[in-house]
CSV table of N, CA and C and ligand atoms in Angstrom, one decimal:
chain,number,residue,atom,x,y,z
A,87,UNK,N,16.0,-16.5,-1.1
A,87,UNK,CA,14.5,-16.2,-1.3
A,87,UNK,C,14.5,-15.7,-2.4
A,88,UNK,N,13.1,-15.4,-3.1
A,88,UNK,CA,12.8,-14.9,-4.5
A,88,UNK,C,12.5,-13.5,-4.1
A,89,UNK,N,12.4,-12.5,-4.9
A,89,UNK,CA,11.9,-11.3,-4.7
A,89,UNK,C,10.4,-11.3,-4.7
A,90,UNK,N,9.7,-10.4,-4.1
A,90,UNK,CA,8.2,-10.4,-4.2
A,90,UNK,C,8.2,-9.2,-5.7
A,91,UNK,N,7.0,-9.3,-6.0
A,91,UNK,CA,6.4,-8.0,-7.1
A,91,UNK,C,6.7,-6.9,-6.7
A,92,UNK,N,6.6,-6.7,-5.4
A,92,UNK,CA,6.6,-5.2,-5.1
A,92,UNK,C,8.1,-5.0,-4.7
A,93,UNK,N,9.0,-5.9,-4.6
A,93,UNK,CA,10.4,-5.7,-4.3
A,93,UNK,C,11.0,-5.7,-5.9
A,94,UNK,N,10.3,-6.1,-6.8
A,94,UNK,CA,10.6,-5.8,-8.4
A,94,UNK,C,10.3,-4.3,-8.7
A,95,UNK,N,9.1,-4.0,-8.2
A,95,UNK,CA,8.8,-2.5,-8.4
A,95,UNK,C,9.7,-1.4,-7.6
A,96,UNK,N,9.9,-1.5,-6.5
A,96,UNK,CA,11.1,-0.8,-5.8
A,96,UNK,C,12.2,-0.9,-6.8
A,97,UNK,N,12.7,-2.0,-7.1
A,97,UNK,CA,13.8,-2.0,-7.8
A,97,UNK,C,13.7,-1.4,-9.2
A,98,UNK,N,12.5,-1.3,-9.6
A,98,UNK,CA,12.0,-0.8,-11.1
A,98,UNK,C,12.3,-1.8,-12.0
A,99,UNK,N,12.4,-3.0,-11.8
A,99,UNK,CA,12.5,-3.8,-12.6
A,99,UNK,C,11.2,-4.6,-13.3
A,100,UNK,N,9.8,-3.8,-12.7
A,100,UNK,CA,8.7,-3.8,-12.8
A,100,UNK,C,8.1,-2.4,-13.0
A,101,UNK,N,7.5,-2.1,-14.0
A,101,UNK,CA,6.9,-0.6,-14.0
A,101,UNK,C,6.1,-0.3,-13.3
A,102,UNK,N,6.0,1.0,-13.0
A,102,UNK,CA,4.4,1.4,-11.9
A,102,UNK,C,4.6,2.9,-12.0
A,103,UNK,N,3.3,3.4,-11.7
A,103,UNK,CA,3.4,4.9,-11.8
A,103,UNK,C,3.2,5.3,-10.2
A,104,UNK,N,4.6,5.8,-10.2
A,104,UNK,CA,5.1,5.9,-8.6
A,104,UNK,C,4.4,7.4,-8.4
A,105,UNK,N,3.8,7.5,-7.3
A,105,UNK,CA,3.4,8.8,-6.7
A,105,UNK,C,4.4,9.6,-5.6
A,106,UNK,N,4.8,8.7,-5.0
A,106,UNK,CA,5.7,9.1,-3.8
A,106,UNK,C,6.9,8.0,-3.4
A,107,UNK,N,8.0,8.5,-3.1
A,107,UNK,CA,9.1,7.7,-2.7
A,107,UNK,C,10.1,8.4,-1.9
A,108,UNK,N,10.3,7.7,-0.7
A,108,UNK,CA,11.6,8.2,0.3
A,108,UNK,C,12.3,7.0,0.5
A,109,UNK,N,13.2,7.1,1.4
A,109,UNK,CA,14.2,6.2,1.8
A,109,UNK,C,13.5,4.8,2.3
A,110,UNK,N,12.1,4.9,3.2
A,110,UNK,CA,11.5,3.9,3.7
A,110,UNK,C,9.9,3.4,3.0
A,111,UNK,N,9.6,4.0,2.2
A,111,UNK,CA,8.5,3.9,1.5
A,111,UNK,C,8.2,4.3,0.1
A,112,UNK,N,7.3,3.5,-0.6
A,112,UNK,CA,7.0,3.9,-2.0
A,112,UNK,C,5.5,3.6,-2.3
A,113,UNK,N,4.9,4.8,-3.0
A,113,UNK,CA,3.4,4.6,-3.0
A,113,UNK,C,3.2,4.5,-4.8
A,114,UNK,N,2.5,3.8,-5.0
A,114,UNK,CA,2.1,3.7,-6.6
A,114,UNK,C,1.1,3.3,-6.7
A,115,UNK,N,0.3,3.6,-7.9
A,115,UNK,CA,-1.2,3.3,-8.3
A,115,UNK,C,-1.3,1.7,-8.4
A,116,UNK,N,-2.4,1.4,-8.0
A,116,UNK,CA,-2.6,-0.2,-8.1
A,116,UNK,C,-3.1,-0.5,-9.5
A,117,UNK,N,-2.5,-1.6,-10.2
A,117,UNK,CA,-2.7,-1.9,-11.6
A,117,UNK,C,-4.1,-2.4,-11.8
A,118,UNK,N,-5.0,-2.5,-10.9
A,118,UNK,CA,-6.4,-3.0,-11.0
A,118,UNK,C,-7.2,-2.3,-10.2
A,119,UNK,N,-7.4,-0.9,-10.4
A,119,UNK,CA,-8.2,0.0,-9.4
A,119,UNK,C,-9.7,-0.5,-9.1
A,120,UNK,N,-9.8,-0.2,-7.8
A,120,UNK,CA,-11.0,-0.9,-7.4
A,120,UNK,C,-11.9,0.4,-7.0
A,121,UNK,N,-11.5,1.8,-7.0
A,121,UNK,CA,-12.0,2.9,-6.9
A,121,UNK,C,-11.5,4.0,-7.9
A,122,UNK,N,-11.7,5.1,-7.9
A,122,UNK,CA,-11.2,6.2,-8.9
A,122,UNK,C,-9.8,6.4,-8.6
A,123,UNK,N,-9.4,6.4,-7.4
A,123,UNK,CA,-8.0,6.6,-6.8
A,123,UNK,C,-7.7,5.2,-6.0
A,124,UNK,N,-6.8,4.4,-6.4
A,124,UNK,CA,-6.3,3.5,-5.6
A,124,UNK,C,-5.1,3.6,-5.8
A,125,UNK,N,-4.4,3.5,-4.8
A,125,UNK,CA,-2.7,3.7,-4.5
A,125,UNK,C,-2.6,2.5,-3.3
A,126,UNK,N,-1.3,2.1,-3.6
A,126,UNK,CA,-0.6,1.1,-2.8
A,126,UNK,C,0.5,1.8,-1.9
A,127,UNK,N,0.6,1.8,-0.7
A,127,UNK,CA,1.8,2.5,0.0
A,127,UNK,C,2.6,1.2,0.6
A,128,UNK,N,3.7,1.1,0.3
A,128,UNK,CA,4.8,-0.5,0.9
A,128,UNK,C,5.7,0.2,1.5
A,129,UNK,N,6.2,-0.6,2.5
A,129,UNK,CA,7.7,-0.2,2.9
A,129,UNK,C,8.7,-0.9,1.8
A,130,UNK,N,9.7,0.0,1.9
A,130,UNK,CA,10.7,-1.0,1.4
A,130,UNK,C,11.4,-2.3,2.0
A,131,UNK,N,11.4,-2.1,3.4
A,131,UNK,CA,11.5,-3.4,4.0
A,131,UNK,C,10.5,-4.5,3.7
A,132,UNK,N,11.0,-5.4,3.1
A,132,UNK,CA,10.1,-6.6,2.7
A,132,UNK,C,9.2,-7.5,4.1
A,133,UNK,N,8.6,-6.7,4.7
A,133,UNK,CA,7.8,-7.3,5.7
A,133,UNK,C,6.7,-8.2,5.1
A,134,UNK,N,6.4,-9.3,5.0
A,134,UNK,CA,5.3,-10.1,4.5
A,134,UNK,C,3.9,-9.6,4.3
A,135,UNK,N,3.5,-9.1,5.8
A,135,UNK,CA,2.1,-8.9,6.0
A,135,UNK,C,2.3,-8.0,7.4
A,136,UNK,N,1.1,-7.6,7.8
A,136,UNK,CA,1.1,-6.4,8.8
A,136,UNK,C,1.1,-7.7,10.2
A,137,UNK,N,0.6,-8.5,9.9
A,137,UNK,CA,0.4,-9.4,11.4
A,137,UNK,C,2.0,-9.9,11.6
A,138,UNK,N,2.7,-9.8,10.6
A,138,UNK,CA,4.2,-10.3,10.5
A,138,UNK,C,5.2,-9.2,11.1
A,139,UNK,N,4.6,-8.1,11.1
A,139,UNK,CA,5.6,-6.9,11.7
A,139,UNK,C,5.9,-7.2,13.3
A,140,UNK,N,7.0,-6.4,13.4
A,140,UNK,CA,7.4,-6.5,14.8
A,140,UNK,C,7.7,-5.1,15.6
A,141,UNK,N,7.7,-4.9,16.7
A,141,UNK,CA,8.0,-3.6,17.6
A,141,UNK,C,8.9,-2.7,17.1
A,142,UNK,N,9.7,-3.4,16.4
A,142,UNK,CA,11.0,-2.8,15.7
A,142,UNK,C,10.5,-2.0,14.3
A,143,UNK,N,9.5,-2.5,14.1
A,143,UNK,CA,8.7,-1.7,12.9
A,143,UNK,C,7.8,-0.4,13.1
A,144,UNK,N,7.7,-0.2,14.7
A,144,UNK,CA,6.6,0.8,14.5
A,144,UNK,C,6.6,2.0,13.9
A,145,UNK,N,7.9,2.7,13.9
A,145,UNK,CA,8.6,4.0,13.3
A,145,UNK,C,7.8,3.9,11.8
A,146,UNK,N,8.5,2.6,11.2
A,146,UNK,CA,8.4,2.7,9.8
A,146,UNK,C,6.9,2.6,9.6
A,147,UNK,N,6.0,1.6,10.3
A,147,UNK,CA,4.6,1.7,10.2
A,147,UNK,C,3.7,2.7,10.4
A,148,UNK,N,4.3,3.7,11.3
A,148,UNK,CA,3.7,5.4,11.4
A,148,UNK,C,4.0,5.7,10.8
A,149,UNK,N,5.4,5.9,9.8
A,149,UNK,CA,5.6,6.7,8.7
A,149,UNK,C,4.7,6.2,7.5
A,150,UNK,N,4.4,4.8,7.3
A,150,UNK,CA,3.6,4.4,6.1
A,150,UNK,C,2.3,5.0,6.4
A,151,UNK,N,1.6,5.0,7.5
A,151,UNK,CA,0.3,5.7,7.5
A,151,UNK,C,0.4,7.3,7.4
A,152,UNK,N,1.5,7.8,7.7
A,152,UNK,CA,1.4,9.3,7.6
A,152,UNK,C,1.6,9.6,6.4
A,153,UNK,N,2.1,9.0,5.5
A,153,UNK,CA,2.5,9.0,4.1
A,153,UNK,C,1.0,8.4,3.3
A,154,UNK,N,0.1,7.7,3.6
A,154,UNK,CA,-1.1,7.4,3.3
A,154,UNK,C,-2.1,8.4,3.3
A,155,UNK,N,-1.7,9.1,4.5
A,155,UNK,CA,-2.6,10.5,4.6
A,155,UNK,C,-2.2,11.5,3.6
A,156,UNK,N,-1.0,12.1,3.5
A,156,UNK,CA,-0.4,13.0,2.7
A,156,UNK,C,-0.8,12.6,1.2
A,157,UNK,N,-0.6,11.2,0.7
A,157,UNK,CA,-0.9,11.1,-0.5
A,157,UNK,C,-2.6,11.3,-0.8
A,158,UNK,N,-3.4,10.9,0.0
A,158,UNK,CA,-4.4,11.2,0.1
A,158,UNK,C,-4.9,12.5,0.0
A,159,UNK,N,-4.2,13.6,0.9
A,159,UNK,CA,-4.2,15.0,0.8
A,159,UNK,C,-3.9,15.6,-0.5
A,160,UNK,N,-2.8,15.0,-1.1
A,160,UNK,CA,-2.3,15.4,-2.7
A,160,UNK,C,-3.3,15.0,-3.7
A,161,UNK,N,-3.9,14.0,-3.6
A,161,UNK,CA,-5.1,13.6,-4.5
A,161,UNK,C,-6.2,14.2,-4.5
A,162,UNK,N,-6.4,15.2,-3.2
A,162,UNK,CA,-7.7,16.0,-3.3
A,162,UNK,C,-8.8,15.1,-2.6
A,163,UNK,N,-8.6,13.9,-1.9
A,163,UNK,CA,-9.4,13.1,-1.3
A,163,UNK,C,-10.2,13.6,0.1
A,164,UNK,N,-10.5,14.9,0.0
A,164,UNK,CA,-11.0,15.5,1.6
A,164,UNK,C,-12.1,15.2,1.4
A,165,UNK,N,-13.3,14.6,0.7
A,165,UNK,CA,-14.3,14.1,1.0
A,165,UNK,C,-14.3,12.8,1.6
A,166,UNK,N,-12.9,11.8,1.9
A,166,UNK,CA,-12.9,10.7,2.4
A,166,UNK,C,-12.3,9.8,1.8
A,167,UNK,N,-12.1,8.9,2.3
A,167,UNK,CA,-11.0,7.8,1.6
A,167,UNK,C,-10.7,6.8,2.8
A,168,UNK,N,-10.4,5.4,2.2
A,168,UNK,CA,-10.2,4.4,3.3
A,168,UNK,C,-9.0,4.0,3.1
A,169,UNK,N,-8.4,3.0,4.0
A,169,UNK,CA,-7.2,2.4,4.0
A,169,UNK,C,-7.4,1.1,4.6
A,170,UNK,N,-6.8,-0.2,3.6
A,170,UNK,CA,-7.1,-1.4,4.0
A,170,UNK,C,-5.6,-2.1,3.9
A,171,UNK,N,-5.5,-2.8,4.9
A,171,UNK,CA,-4.2,-3.8,4.7
A,171,UNK,C,-5.0,-5.5,4.9
A,172,UNK,N,-4.8,-6.1,3.8
A,172,UNK,CA,-5.1,-7.6,3.8
A,172,UNK,C,-3.9,-8.4,4.3
A,173,UNK,N,-4.4,-9.5,5.4
A,173,UNK,CA,-3.4,-10.1,5.9
A,173,UNK,C,-4.3,-11.5,5.7
A,174,UNK,N,-3.2,-12.5,4.8
A,174,UNK,CA,-3.5,-13.9,4.7
A,174,UNK,C,-4.6,-14.3,3.9
A,175,UNK,N,-5.0,-15.4,3.8
A,175,UNK,CA,-6.0,-15.7,2.7
A,175,UNK,C,-7.3,-15.2,3.2
A,176,UNK,N,-7.6,-15.4,4.2
A,176,UNK,CA,-9.1,-15.0,4.4
A,176,UNK,C,-9.2,-13.5,4.5
A,177,UNK,N,-8.0,-12.9,4.6
A,177,UNK,CA,-8.0,-11.2,4.5
A,177,UNK,C,-8.1,-10.8,3.0
A,178,UNK,N,-8.0,-11.7,1.9
A,178,UNK,CA,-7.7,-11.4,0.7
A,178,UNK,C,-6.4,-11.0,-0.1
A,179,UNK,N,-5.2,-11.5,1.0
A,179,UNK,CA,-4.0,-10.9,0.3
A,179,UNK,C,-3.6,-11.7,-0.7
A,180,UNK,N,-2.8,-11.1,-1.8
A,180,UNK,CA,-2.3,-11.9,-2.9
A,180,UNK,C,-1.0,-11.6,-2.9
A,181,UNK,N,-0.5,-10.6,-2.5
A,181,UNK,CA,1.1,-10.2,-2.7
A,181,UNK,C,1.4,-10.0,-1.3
A,182,UNK,N,2.6,-10.8,-1.2
A,182,UNK,CA,3.0,-11.3,0.5
A,182,UNK,C,4.3,-10.2,0.6
A,183,UNK,N,3.8,-8.9,0.5
A,183,UNK,CA,4.7,-7.8,0.7
A,183,UNK,C,3.7,-6.7,1.4
A,184,UNK,N,4.2,-6.5,2.6
A,184,UNK,CA,2.9,-5.8,3.5
A,184,UNK,C,2.4,-4.4,2.5
A,185,UNK,N,1.5,-4.1,2.0
A,185,UNK,CA,0.9,-2.9,1.6
A,185,UNK,C,-0.3,-2.2,2.1
A,186,UNK,N,-0.4,-1.0,2.0
A,186,UNK,CA,-1.7,-0.4,2.5
A,186,UNK,C,-2.6,0.0,1.4
A,187,UNK,N,-3.6,-0.3,1.1
A,187,UNK,CA,-4.4,0.2,0.1
A,187,UNK,C,-5.1,1.6,0.5
A,188,UNK,N,-5.0,2.5,-0.2
A,188,UNK,CA,-5.7,4.0,-0.4
A,188,UNK,C,-6.5,4.0,-1.3
A,189,UNK,N,-8.1,3.7,-1.0
A,189,UNK,CA,-9.1,3.8,-1.8
A,189,UNK,C,-9.8,5.3,-1.6
A,190,UNK,N,-10.4,5.5,-2.8
A,190,UNK,CA,-11.1,7.1,-2.7
A,190,UNK,C,-11.5,7.7,-4.0
A,191,UNK,N,-12.2,8.4,-4.0
A,191,UNK,CA,-13.1,9.3,-5.1
A,191,UNK,C,-14.3,8.5,-5.2
A,192,UNK,N,-14.8,7.9,-4.5
A,192,UNK,CA,-16.3,7.6,-4.5
A,192,UNK,C,-16.9,7.3,-3.2
A,193,UNK,N,-18.1,7.1,-2.9
A,193,UNK,CA,-18.5,6.7,-1.6
A,193,UNK,C,-18.3,5.3,-1.4
A,194,UNK,N,-17.7,4.6,-0.4
A,194,UNK,CA,-17.2,3.5,-0.3
A,194,UNK,C,-18.3,2.6,1.0
A,195,UNK,N,-18.7,1.5,0.5
A,195,UNK,CA,-19.7,0.5,1.3
A,195,UNK,C,-19.1,0.5,2.7
A,196,UNK,N,-20.0,-0.1,3.4
A,196,UNK,CA,-19.8,-0.8,4.6
A,196,UNK,C,-20.6,-1.7,5.1
A,197,UNK,N,-20.4,-3.0,5.6
A,197,UNK,CA,-19.0,-3.6,5.6
A,197,UNK,C,-18.7,-3.9,4.1
A,198,UNK,N,-17.2,-4.1,4.2
A,198,UNK,CA,-16.7,-4.5,2.9
A,198,UNK,C,-17.1,-6.1,2.7
A,199,UNK,N,-16.9,-6.5,1.4
A,199,UNK,CA,-17.2,-7.9,1.2
A,199,UNK,C,-16.6,-8.9,2.0
B,408,LIG,P1,-3.7,-7.7,-1.9
B,408,LIG,O1,-4.8,-8.3,-2.6
B,408,LIG,O2,-4.3,-7.1,-0.8
B,408,LIG,O3,-2.4,-8.7,-1.7
B,408,LIG,O4,-3.4,-6.7,-3.0
B,408,LIG,C1,-2.5,-6.6,-3.9
B,408,LIG,C2,-2.7,-5.4,-5.1
B,408,LIG,O5,-1.7,-5.2,-5.9
B,408,LIG,C3,-3.9,-6.0,-5.9
B,408,LIG,O6,-4.8,-4.6,-5.4
B,408,LIG,C4,-3.4,-5.9,-7.3
B,408,LIG,O7,-4.3,-5.4,-8.0
B,408,LIG,C5,-2.0,-5.1,-7.0
B,408,LIG,N1,-1.1,-5.5,-7.9
B,408,LIG,C6,-0.7,-6.5,-8.4
B,408,LIG,N2,0.4,-6.7,-9.5
B,408,LIG,C7,0.5,-5.2,-9.5
B,408,LIG,C8,1.3,-4.3,-10.3
B,408,LIG,N3,2.3,-4.8,-11.1
B,408,LIG,N4,1.5,-3.0,-10.2
B,408,LIG,C9,0.5,-2.2,-9.2
B,408,LIG,N5,-0.4,-3.0,-8.4
B,408,LIG,C10,-0.4,-4.5,-8.6
């Protein structure tokens, strides 16, 4: 199996602006930001997308969400932010490695497009 783009970022084969890392997750700035702050939080385990995660990933996904909240706090997004996970073609997924978008720094419209 070939490595996903995000596995290459984890391996430092592709550069990224990393904001947080531990043994289970990595947070880095999105290369095409859709808001003043746009960060991707990914598990190091290559789960393709959220709907493919299993019960054994429960603690990992909890850790990922808690990390997203901590990164938002670090970025000073006390006025609000949004977490998004795109699953599949209709969900707008383009990279098949589970990732949580953290978007903030401006008012975000609802519903999303
Ligand atoms: P999605 O469309 O939900 O699969 O999100 C994939 C995201 O990865 C998009 O927002 C892209 O802008 C972002 N992206 C693609 N390549 C890179 C890269 N090399 N570094 C950081 N973010 C990237």
